[in-house]
Coordinates of C-alpha atoms and ligand atoms in Angstrom, one line a residue:
X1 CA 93.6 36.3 56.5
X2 CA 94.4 39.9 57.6
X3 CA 96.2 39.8 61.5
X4 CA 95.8 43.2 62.7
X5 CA 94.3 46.6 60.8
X6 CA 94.2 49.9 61.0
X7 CA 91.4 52.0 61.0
X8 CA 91.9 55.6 59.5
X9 CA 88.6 57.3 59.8
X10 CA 86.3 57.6 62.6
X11 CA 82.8 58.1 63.8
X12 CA 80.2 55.4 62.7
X13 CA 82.3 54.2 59.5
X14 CA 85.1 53.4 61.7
X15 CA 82.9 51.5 63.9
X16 CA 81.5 49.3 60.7
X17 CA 84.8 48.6 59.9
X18 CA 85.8 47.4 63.2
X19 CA 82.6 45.4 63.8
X20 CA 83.6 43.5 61.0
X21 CA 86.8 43.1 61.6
X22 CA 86.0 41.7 65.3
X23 CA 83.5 39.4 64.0
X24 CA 86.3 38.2 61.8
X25 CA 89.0 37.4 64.2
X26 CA 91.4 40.3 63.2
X27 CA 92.8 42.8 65.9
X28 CA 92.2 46.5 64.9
X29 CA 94.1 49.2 65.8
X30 CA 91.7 52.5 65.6
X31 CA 93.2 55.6 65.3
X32 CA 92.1 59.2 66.9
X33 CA 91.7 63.2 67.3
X34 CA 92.0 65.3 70.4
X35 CA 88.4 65.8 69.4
X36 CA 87.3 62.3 69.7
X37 CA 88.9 60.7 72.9
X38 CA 86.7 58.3 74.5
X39 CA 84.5 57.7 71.8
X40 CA 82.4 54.7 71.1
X41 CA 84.6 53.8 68.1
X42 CA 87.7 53.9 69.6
X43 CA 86.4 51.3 72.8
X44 CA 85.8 49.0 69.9
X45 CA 89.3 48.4 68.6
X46 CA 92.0 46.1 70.0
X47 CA 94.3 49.6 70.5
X48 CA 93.6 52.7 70.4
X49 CA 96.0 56.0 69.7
X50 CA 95.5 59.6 69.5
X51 CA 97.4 61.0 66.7
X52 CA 96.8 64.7 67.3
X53 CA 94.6 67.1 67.3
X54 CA 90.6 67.9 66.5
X55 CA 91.5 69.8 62.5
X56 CA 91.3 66.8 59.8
X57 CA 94.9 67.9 58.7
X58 CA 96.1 67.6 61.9
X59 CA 94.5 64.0 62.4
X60 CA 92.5 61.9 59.7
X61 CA 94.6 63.2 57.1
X62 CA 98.3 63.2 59.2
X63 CA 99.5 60.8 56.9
X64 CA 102.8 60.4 58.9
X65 CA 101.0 60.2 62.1
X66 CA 98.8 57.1 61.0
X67 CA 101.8 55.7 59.0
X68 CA 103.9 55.6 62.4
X69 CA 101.1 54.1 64.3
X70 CA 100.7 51.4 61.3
X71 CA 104.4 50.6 61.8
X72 CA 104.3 50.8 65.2
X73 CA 101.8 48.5 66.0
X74 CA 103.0 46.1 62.8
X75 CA 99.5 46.3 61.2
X76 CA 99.3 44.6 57.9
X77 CA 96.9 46.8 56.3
X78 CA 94.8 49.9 56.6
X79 CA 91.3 50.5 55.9
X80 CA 91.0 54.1 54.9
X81 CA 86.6 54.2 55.1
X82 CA 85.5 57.2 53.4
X83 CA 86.1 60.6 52.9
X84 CA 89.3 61.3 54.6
X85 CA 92.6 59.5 52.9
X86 CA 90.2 57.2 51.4
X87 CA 91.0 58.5 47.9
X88 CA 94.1 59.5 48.0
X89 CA 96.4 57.9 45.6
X90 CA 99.6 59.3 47.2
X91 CA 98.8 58.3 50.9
X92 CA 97.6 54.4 49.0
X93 CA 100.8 54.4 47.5
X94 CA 102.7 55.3 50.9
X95 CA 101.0 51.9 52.4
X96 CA 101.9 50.3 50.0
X97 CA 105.9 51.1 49.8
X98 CA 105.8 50.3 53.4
X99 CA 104.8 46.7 52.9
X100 CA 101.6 47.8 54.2
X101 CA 98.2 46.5 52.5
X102 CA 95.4 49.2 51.3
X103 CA 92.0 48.3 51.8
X104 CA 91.0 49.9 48.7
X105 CA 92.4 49.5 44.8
X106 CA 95.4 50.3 43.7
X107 CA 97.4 53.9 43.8
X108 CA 97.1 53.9 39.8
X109 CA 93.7 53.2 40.0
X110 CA 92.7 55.8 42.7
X111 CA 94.4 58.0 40.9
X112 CA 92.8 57.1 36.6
X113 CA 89.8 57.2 38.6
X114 CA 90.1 60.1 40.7
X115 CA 90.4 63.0 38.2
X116 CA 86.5 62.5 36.8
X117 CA 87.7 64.4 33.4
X118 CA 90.2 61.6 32.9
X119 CA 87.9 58.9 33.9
X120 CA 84.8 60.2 31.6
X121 CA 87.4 59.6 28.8
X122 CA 88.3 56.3 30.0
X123 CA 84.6 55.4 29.9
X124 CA 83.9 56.5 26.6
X125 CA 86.3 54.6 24.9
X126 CA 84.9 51.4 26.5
X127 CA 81.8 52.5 25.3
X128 CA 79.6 53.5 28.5
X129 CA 77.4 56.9 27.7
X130 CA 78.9 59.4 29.4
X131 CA 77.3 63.4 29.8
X132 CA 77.8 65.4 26.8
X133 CA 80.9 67.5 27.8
X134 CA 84.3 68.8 27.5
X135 CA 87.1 66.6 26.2
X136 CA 89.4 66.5 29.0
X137 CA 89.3 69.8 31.4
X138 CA 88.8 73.7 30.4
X139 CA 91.5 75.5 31.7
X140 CA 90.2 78.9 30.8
X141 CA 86.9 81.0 30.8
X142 CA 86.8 81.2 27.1
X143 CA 87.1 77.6 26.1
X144 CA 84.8 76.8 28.7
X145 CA 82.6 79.6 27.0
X146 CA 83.3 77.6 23.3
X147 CA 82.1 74.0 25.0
X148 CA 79.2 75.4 26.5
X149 CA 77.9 77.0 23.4
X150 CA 78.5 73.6 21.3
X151 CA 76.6 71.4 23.7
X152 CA 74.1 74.1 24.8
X153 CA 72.9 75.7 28.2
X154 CA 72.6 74.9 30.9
X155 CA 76.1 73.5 31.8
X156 CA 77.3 72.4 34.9
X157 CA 81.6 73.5 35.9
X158 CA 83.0 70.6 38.3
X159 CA 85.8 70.2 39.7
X160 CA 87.8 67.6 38.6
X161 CA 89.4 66.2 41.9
X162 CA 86.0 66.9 43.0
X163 CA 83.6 65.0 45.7
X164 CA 81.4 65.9 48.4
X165 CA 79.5 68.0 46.4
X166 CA 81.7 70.7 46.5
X167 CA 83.4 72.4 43.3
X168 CA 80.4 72.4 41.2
X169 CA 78.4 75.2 39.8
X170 CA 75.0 75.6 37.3
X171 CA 75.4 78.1 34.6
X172 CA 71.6 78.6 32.5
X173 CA 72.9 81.4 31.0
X174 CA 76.4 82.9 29.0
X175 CA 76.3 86.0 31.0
X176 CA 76.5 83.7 34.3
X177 CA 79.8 81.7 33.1
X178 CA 82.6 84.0 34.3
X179 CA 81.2 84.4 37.5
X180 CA 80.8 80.6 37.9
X181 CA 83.6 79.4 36.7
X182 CA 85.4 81.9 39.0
X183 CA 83.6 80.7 42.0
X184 CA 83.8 77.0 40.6
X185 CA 87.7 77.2 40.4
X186 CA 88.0 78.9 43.6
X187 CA 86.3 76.2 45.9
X188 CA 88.2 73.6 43.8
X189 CA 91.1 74.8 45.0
X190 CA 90.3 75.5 48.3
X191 CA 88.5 72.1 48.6
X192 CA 90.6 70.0 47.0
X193 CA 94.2 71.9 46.2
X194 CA 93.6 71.9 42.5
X195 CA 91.7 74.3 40.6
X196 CA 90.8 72.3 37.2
X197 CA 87.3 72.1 36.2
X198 CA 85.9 70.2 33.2
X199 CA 81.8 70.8 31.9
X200 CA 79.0 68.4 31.2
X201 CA 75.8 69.0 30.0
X202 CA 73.3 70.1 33.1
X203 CA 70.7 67.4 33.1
X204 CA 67.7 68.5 34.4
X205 CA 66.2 66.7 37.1
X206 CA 67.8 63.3 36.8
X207 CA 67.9 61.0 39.1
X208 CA 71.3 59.5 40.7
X209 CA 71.9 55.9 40.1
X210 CA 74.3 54.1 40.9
X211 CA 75.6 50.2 41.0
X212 CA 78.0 48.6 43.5
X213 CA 80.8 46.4 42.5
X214 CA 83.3 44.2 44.1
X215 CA 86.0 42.7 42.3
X216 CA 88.9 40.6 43.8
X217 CA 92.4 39.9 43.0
X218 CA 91.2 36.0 41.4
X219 CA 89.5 37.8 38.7
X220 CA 86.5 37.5 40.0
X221 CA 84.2 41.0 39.4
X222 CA 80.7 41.1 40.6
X223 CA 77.7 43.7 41.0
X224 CA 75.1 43.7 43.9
X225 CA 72.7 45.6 42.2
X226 CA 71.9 49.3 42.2
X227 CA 70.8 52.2 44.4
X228 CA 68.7 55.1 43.8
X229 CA 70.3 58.2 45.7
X230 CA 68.3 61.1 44.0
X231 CA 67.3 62.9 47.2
X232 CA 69.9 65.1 47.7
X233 CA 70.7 68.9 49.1
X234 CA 73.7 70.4 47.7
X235 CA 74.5 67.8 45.5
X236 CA 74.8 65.7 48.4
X237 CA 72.8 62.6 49.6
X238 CA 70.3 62.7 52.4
X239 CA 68.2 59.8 51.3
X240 CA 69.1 56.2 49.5
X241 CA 67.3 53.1 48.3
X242 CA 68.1 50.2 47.1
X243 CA 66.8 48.7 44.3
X244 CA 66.6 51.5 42.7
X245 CA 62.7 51.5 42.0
X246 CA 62.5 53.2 38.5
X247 CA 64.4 51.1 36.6
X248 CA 63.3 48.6 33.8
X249 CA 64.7 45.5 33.9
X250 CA 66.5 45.8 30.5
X251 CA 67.4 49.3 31.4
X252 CA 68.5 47.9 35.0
X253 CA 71.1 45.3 33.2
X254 CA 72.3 47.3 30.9
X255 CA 73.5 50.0 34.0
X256 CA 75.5 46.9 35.8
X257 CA 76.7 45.0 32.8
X258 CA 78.3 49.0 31.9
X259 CA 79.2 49.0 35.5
X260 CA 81.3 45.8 35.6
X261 CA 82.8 46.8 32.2
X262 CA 84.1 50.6 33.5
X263 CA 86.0 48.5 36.5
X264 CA 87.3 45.7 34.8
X265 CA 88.6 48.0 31.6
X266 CA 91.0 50.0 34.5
X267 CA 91.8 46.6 36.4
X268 CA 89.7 47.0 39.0
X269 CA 90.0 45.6 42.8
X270 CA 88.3 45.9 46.1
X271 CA 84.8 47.3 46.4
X272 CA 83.4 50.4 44.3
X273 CA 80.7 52.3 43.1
X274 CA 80.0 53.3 39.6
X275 CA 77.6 56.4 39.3
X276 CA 75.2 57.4 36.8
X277 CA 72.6 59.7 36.1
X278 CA 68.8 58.7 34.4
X279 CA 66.8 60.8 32.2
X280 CA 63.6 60.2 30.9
X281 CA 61.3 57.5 32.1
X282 CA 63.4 57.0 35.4
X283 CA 63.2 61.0 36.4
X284 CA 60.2 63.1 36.9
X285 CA 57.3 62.0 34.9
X286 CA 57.0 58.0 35.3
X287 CA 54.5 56.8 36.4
X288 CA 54.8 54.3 38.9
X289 CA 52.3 51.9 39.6
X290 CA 50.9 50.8 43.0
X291 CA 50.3 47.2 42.8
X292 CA 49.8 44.9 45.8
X293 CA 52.6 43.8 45.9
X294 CA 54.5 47.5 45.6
X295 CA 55.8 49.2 42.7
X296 CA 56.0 47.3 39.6
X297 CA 58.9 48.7 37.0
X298 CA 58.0 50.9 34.2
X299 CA 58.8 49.0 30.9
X300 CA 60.2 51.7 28.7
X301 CA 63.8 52.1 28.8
X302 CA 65.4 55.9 29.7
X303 CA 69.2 56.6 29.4
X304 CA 71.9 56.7 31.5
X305 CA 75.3 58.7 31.6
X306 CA 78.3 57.8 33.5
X307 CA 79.4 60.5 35.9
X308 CA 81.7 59.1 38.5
X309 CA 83.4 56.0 40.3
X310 CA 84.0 56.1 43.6
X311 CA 87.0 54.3 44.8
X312 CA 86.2 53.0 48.0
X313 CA 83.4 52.4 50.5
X314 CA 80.3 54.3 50.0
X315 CA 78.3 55.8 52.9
X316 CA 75.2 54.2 51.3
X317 CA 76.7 50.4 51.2
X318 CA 74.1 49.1 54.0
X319 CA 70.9 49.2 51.7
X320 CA 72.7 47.0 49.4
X321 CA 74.0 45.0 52.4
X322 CA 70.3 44.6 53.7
X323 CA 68.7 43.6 50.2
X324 CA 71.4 41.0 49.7
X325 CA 72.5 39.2 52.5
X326 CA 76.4 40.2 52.0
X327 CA 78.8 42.3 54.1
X328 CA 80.6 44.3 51.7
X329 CA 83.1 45.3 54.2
X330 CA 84.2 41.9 55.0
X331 CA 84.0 40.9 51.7
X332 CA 86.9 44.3 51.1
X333 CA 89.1 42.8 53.8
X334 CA 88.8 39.2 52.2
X335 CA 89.9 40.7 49.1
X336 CA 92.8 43.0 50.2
X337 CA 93.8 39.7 51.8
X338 CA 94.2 37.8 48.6
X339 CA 91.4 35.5 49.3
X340 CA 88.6 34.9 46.6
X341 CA 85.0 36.4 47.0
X342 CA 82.7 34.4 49.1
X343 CA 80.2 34.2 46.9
X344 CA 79.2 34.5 43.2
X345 CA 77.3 36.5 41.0
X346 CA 74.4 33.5 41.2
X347 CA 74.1 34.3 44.8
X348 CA 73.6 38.0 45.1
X349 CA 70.1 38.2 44.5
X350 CA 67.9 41.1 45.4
X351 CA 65.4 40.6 48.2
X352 CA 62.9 42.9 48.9
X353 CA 63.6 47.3 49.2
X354 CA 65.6 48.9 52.1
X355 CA 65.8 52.5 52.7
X356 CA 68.8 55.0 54.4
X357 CA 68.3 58.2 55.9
X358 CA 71.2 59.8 56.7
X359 CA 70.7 61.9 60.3
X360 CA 72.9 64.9 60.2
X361 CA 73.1 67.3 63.1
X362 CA 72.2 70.1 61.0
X363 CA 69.0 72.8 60.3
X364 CA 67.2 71.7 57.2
X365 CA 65.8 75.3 57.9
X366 CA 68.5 77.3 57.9
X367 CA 70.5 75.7 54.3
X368 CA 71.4 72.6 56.0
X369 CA 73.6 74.6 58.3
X370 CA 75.7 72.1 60.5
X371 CA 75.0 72.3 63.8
X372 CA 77.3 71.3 66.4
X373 CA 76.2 70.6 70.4
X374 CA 75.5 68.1 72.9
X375 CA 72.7 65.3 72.3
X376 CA 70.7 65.6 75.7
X377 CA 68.5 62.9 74.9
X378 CA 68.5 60.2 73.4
X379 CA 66.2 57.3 71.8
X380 CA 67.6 54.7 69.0
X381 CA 64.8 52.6 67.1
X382 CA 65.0 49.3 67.1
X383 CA 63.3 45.9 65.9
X384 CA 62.7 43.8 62.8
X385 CA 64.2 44.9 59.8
X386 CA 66.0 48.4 61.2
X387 CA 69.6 48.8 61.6
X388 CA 71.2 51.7 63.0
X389 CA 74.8 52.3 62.0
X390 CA 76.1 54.9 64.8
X391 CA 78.4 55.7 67.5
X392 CA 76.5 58.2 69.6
X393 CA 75.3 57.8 73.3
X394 CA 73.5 60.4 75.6
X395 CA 75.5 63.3 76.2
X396 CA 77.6 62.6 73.1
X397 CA 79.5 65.9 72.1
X398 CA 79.0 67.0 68.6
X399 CA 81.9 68.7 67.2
X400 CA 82.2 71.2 64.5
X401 CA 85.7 69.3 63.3
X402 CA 84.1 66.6 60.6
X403 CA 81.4 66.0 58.6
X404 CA 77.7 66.7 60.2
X405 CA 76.2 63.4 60.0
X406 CA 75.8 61.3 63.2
X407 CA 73.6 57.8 62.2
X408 CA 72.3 56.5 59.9
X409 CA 69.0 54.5 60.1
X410 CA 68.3 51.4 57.9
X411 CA 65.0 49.8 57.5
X412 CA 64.4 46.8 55.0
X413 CA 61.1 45.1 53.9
X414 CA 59.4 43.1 51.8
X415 CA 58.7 45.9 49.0
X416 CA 59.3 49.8 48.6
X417 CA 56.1 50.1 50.9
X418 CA 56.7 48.0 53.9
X419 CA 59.9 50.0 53.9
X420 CA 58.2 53.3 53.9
X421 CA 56.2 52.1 56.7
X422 CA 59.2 50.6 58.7
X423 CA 60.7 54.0 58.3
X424 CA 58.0 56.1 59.5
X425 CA 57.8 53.9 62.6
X426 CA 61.9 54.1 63.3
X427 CA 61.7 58.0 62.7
X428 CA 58.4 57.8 65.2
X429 CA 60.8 56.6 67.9
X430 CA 63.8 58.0 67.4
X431 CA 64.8 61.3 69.1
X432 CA 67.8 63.1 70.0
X433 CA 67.3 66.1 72.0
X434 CA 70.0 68.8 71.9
X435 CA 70.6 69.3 68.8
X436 CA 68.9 70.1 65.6
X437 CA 68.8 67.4 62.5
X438 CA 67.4 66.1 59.7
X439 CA 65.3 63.5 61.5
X440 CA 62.0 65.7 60.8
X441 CA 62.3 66.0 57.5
X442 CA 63.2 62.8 56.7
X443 CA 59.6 61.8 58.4
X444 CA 57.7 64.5 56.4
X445 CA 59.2 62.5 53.1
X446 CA 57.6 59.3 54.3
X447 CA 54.4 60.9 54.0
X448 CA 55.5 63.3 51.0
X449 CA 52.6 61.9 48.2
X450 CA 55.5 62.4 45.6
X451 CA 58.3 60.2 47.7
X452 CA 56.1 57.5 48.2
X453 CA 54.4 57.0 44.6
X454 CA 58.0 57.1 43.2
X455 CA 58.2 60.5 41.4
X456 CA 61.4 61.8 42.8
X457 CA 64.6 63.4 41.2
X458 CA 68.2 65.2 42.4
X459 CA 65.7 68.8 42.5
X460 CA 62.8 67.4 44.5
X461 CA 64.2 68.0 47.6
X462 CA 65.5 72.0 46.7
X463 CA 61.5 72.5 45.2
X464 CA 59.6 70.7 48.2
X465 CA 61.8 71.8 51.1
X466 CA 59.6 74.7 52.3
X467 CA 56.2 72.3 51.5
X468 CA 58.0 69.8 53.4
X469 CA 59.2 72.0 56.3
X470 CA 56.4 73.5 56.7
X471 CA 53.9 71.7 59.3
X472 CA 57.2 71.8 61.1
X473 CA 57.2 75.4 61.5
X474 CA 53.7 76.0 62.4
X475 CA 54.9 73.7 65.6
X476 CA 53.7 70.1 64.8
X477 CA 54.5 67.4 66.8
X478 CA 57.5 65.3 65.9
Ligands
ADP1 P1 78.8 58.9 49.1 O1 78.6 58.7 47.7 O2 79.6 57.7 49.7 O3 77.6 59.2 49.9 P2 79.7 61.5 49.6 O4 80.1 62.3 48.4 O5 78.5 61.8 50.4 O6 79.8 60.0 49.1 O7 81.0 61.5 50.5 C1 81.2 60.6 51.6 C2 81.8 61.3 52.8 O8 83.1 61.7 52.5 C3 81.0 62.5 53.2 O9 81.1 62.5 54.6 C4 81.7 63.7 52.6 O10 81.6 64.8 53.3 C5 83.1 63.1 52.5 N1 83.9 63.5 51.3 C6 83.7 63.1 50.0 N2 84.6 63.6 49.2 C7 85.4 64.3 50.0 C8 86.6 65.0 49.7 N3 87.1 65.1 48.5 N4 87.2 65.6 50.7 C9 86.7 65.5 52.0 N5 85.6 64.9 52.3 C10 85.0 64.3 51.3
ADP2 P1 80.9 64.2 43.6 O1 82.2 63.7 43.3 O2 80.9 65.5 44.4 O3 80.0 63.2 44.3 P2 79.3 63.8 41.2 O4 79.9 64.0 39.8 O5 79.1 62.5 41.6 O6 80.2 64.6 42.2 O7 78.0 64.7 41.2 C1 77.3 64.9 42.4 C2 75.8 65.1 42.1 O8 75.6 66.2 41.3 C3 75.2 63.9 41.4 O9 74.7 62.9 42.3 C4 74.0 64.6 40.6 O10 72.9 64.7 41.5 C5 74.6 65.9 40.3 N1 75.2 65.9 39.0 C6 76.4 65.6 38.6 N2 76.6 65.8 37.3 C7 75.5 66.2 36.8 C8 75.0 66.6 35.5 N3 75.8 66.5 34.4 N4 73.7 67.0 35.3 C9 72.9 67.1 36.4 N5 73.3 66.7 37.6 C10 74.5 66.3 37.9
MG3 MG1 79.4 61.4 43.3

């Protein structure tokens, strides 16, 4: 097993990945900003070092900082979370030539995978649907213009070292190409340091699906099932479940038998998520039943197109966690140890529905605008079936350094409905005073008529927001 590991990423994943490692017998070593002395995650670990200050560059992405510490404190691997250095195929090859162990796959990999143009190729020719798009990138205005017009408006421009969202624009109409495609490169490059963009088909109102994996280095590749992450706000996601409830079952095995296929065709190890996106009878129009015993599957089929794999742990992994029983993140640092999985495919059956909202101290009101302060007050929920994955405490200092979201709250039950009602209960007695987040709106989806008979897509939340906001603004209790 792994002796001692470092941590590089902080806030509640860094805490997650120290729980485990503590509940595994391994010493941590966590590393940290100017920004974030003192902070829960950094009590948790066997050492703690601050390796500069609050900007990311400066920090969670000072690759020689965290490198010295690693050396320093003779660490035999490093567990890179997410965002951050977690898919970075340089810094994973850095560990590596240091005799140091990434918790993560390989640099090649990271790197096939991480430019999506490369890796929608890649997919194709082992026979998974991928969007209708370009063949590789579009490195000018006017072949983008020649794709477009051969698969047909709308198109979406990404970027492809994209993630987070960012680098992506819709064009409906020829006369609005130049200006995206402008605008697309320019936040590509800003975002990411490269300015290539590729084009796929816009799918209108899909929903995001997507299927977990873990494969170790025995040869050993499983799934745990999927998750449905279609409520989103700037092509980022606010809302996950697991199972995802619109899927047939043929349609369901088809998505994970594809899945295990993409990472086994690139050699792949360590935990990862395939993505996908669902037209048809999975989107906007299906009609879900309410049986007793919750939603029963529609039993048409709908189609599916590969769209990315993420290389690393996904913010989402706990509803997949709750509805099977295993913790992915000590199943990583079993693999990145050499040791087999601990369990098979047999054994990772689904049980029951959990739900995530993600709580990000930002104003659903004003465009999801971040923002940063001190939480006055606070209340975590608690009790059967709810997890809270956090590091904040009473007068906790919100910074305007990282990434807005501060907890994320868990519920499991039964079926899709006890979950919805285990929600509404946590978001009943959770507050956090100070600051303002998404915590209301998530409440007004658990009673959103739409959310709860299942008729949701990656548009619901940019068509309902003002519906959904607005009992909030005419001053109703939450
Ligand atoms: P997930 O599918 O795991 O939810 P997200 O796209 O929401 O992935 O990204 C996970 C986290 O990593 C978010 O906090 C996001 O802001 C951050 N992130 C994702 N990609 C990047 C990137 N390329 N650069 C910086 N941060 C990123
Ligand atoms: P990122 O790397 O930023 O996560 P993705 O390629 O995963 O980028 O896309 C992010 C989100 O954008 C998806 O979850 C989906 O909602 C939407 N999206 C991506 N590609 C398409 C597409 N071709 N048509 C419609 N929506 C898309
Ligand atoms: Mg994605």
């Amino acid at each position: 097993m792994l002796r001692r590991v470092l941590v590089a990423n902080r806030g509640e994943i860094a805490a997650r990945i120290l729980r485990a490692c503590r509940e595994m017998n391994i010493e941590t070593v966590a590393v940290f900003s100017e920004a974030d002395r003192g902070f829960l995650f950094t009590t948790l670990a066997t050492h703690a070092v601050c390796i500069g200050g609050p900007a990311p560059r400066d920090s969670y992405l000072n690759q020689d900082a965290i490198l010295t510490v690693a050396q320093h404190y003779d660490c035999d691997a490093i567990h890179p979370g997410f965002g951050f250095l977690s898919e970075n195929a340089a810094f994973a090859q850095r560990v590596r030539d240091l005799g140091i162990i990434f918790v993560g796959p390989s640099p090649e990999v990271i790197a096939r995978l991480g430019d999506k143009s490369a890796a929608r190729e890649l997919m194709r020719a082992q026979g998974v649907s991928v969007v209708p798009g370009s063949e590789g990138c579009v490195s000018t205005v006017e072949e983008a213009r020649a794709c477009a017009e051969a698969i047909g408006y709308p198109v979406l421009l990404k970027a492809t070292a994209g993630g987070g969202g960012r680098g992506m624009r819709r064009v409906f109409e020829p006369q609005e190409l130049q200006a995206a495609f402008d605008a697309a490169q320019a936040e590509a490059f800003t975002c990411f340091g490269d300015k290539s963009l590729y084009l796929e088909k816009l799918i209108l109102n899909p929903r995001h699906v997507e299927v977990q994996i873990l494969a170790d280095s025995h040869g050993s590749i499983v799934h745990l099932g999927d998750r449905d992450c279609s409520l989103q706000r700037n092509h980022q996601k606010l809302l996950e479940e697991a199972p995802a409830p619109s899927l047939s079952d043929a349609t369901r095995k088809r998505m994970a038998a594809d899945a295990l296929r993409a990472a086994q065709a690139v050699g792949y190890e360590n935990a990862g998520t395939v993505e996908f996106v669902v037209t048809g009878s999975g989107a906007v129009g299906s009609a879900a039943r309410n049986a007793e015993d919750g939603f029963e599957q529609e039993a048409e089929d709908c189609a599916f197109y590969f769209i990315e794999m993420n290389t690393r742990i996904q913010v989402e992994h706990p509803i997949t966690e709750m509805v099977t029983g295993i913790n992915i993140v000590r199943e990583q640092l079993r693999i990145a140890a050499g040791l087999p999985l601990s369990f098979q495919q047999e054994d990772a059956a689904i049980k029951g529905h959990a739900i995530e909202c993600r709580i990000n101290a930002e104003d659903p009101r004003q465009d999801f605008r971040p923002c940063p302060g001190t939480i006055d007050y606070l209340h975590l929920p608690s009790g059967f079936g709810i997890r809270v994955d956090t590091v904040i405490h009473p007068q906790y200092q919100i910074t305007p350094y990282y990434d807005s979201m501060i907890a994320k709250i868990i519920v499991h039950g039964r079926n899709r409905n006890e979950a919805i009602c285990r929600m509404r209960r946590a978001l009943e007695e959770t507050l956090v005073a100070g600051v303002s987040t998404t915590i209301p709106l998530h409440y007004m989806l658990m009673y959103d008529p739409d959310f709860i008979s299942n008729h949701i897509d990656t548009g619901f939340i940019e068509r309902k927001l003002p519906t959904l906001l607005r009992p909030l603004s005419e001053g109703a209790m939450l």
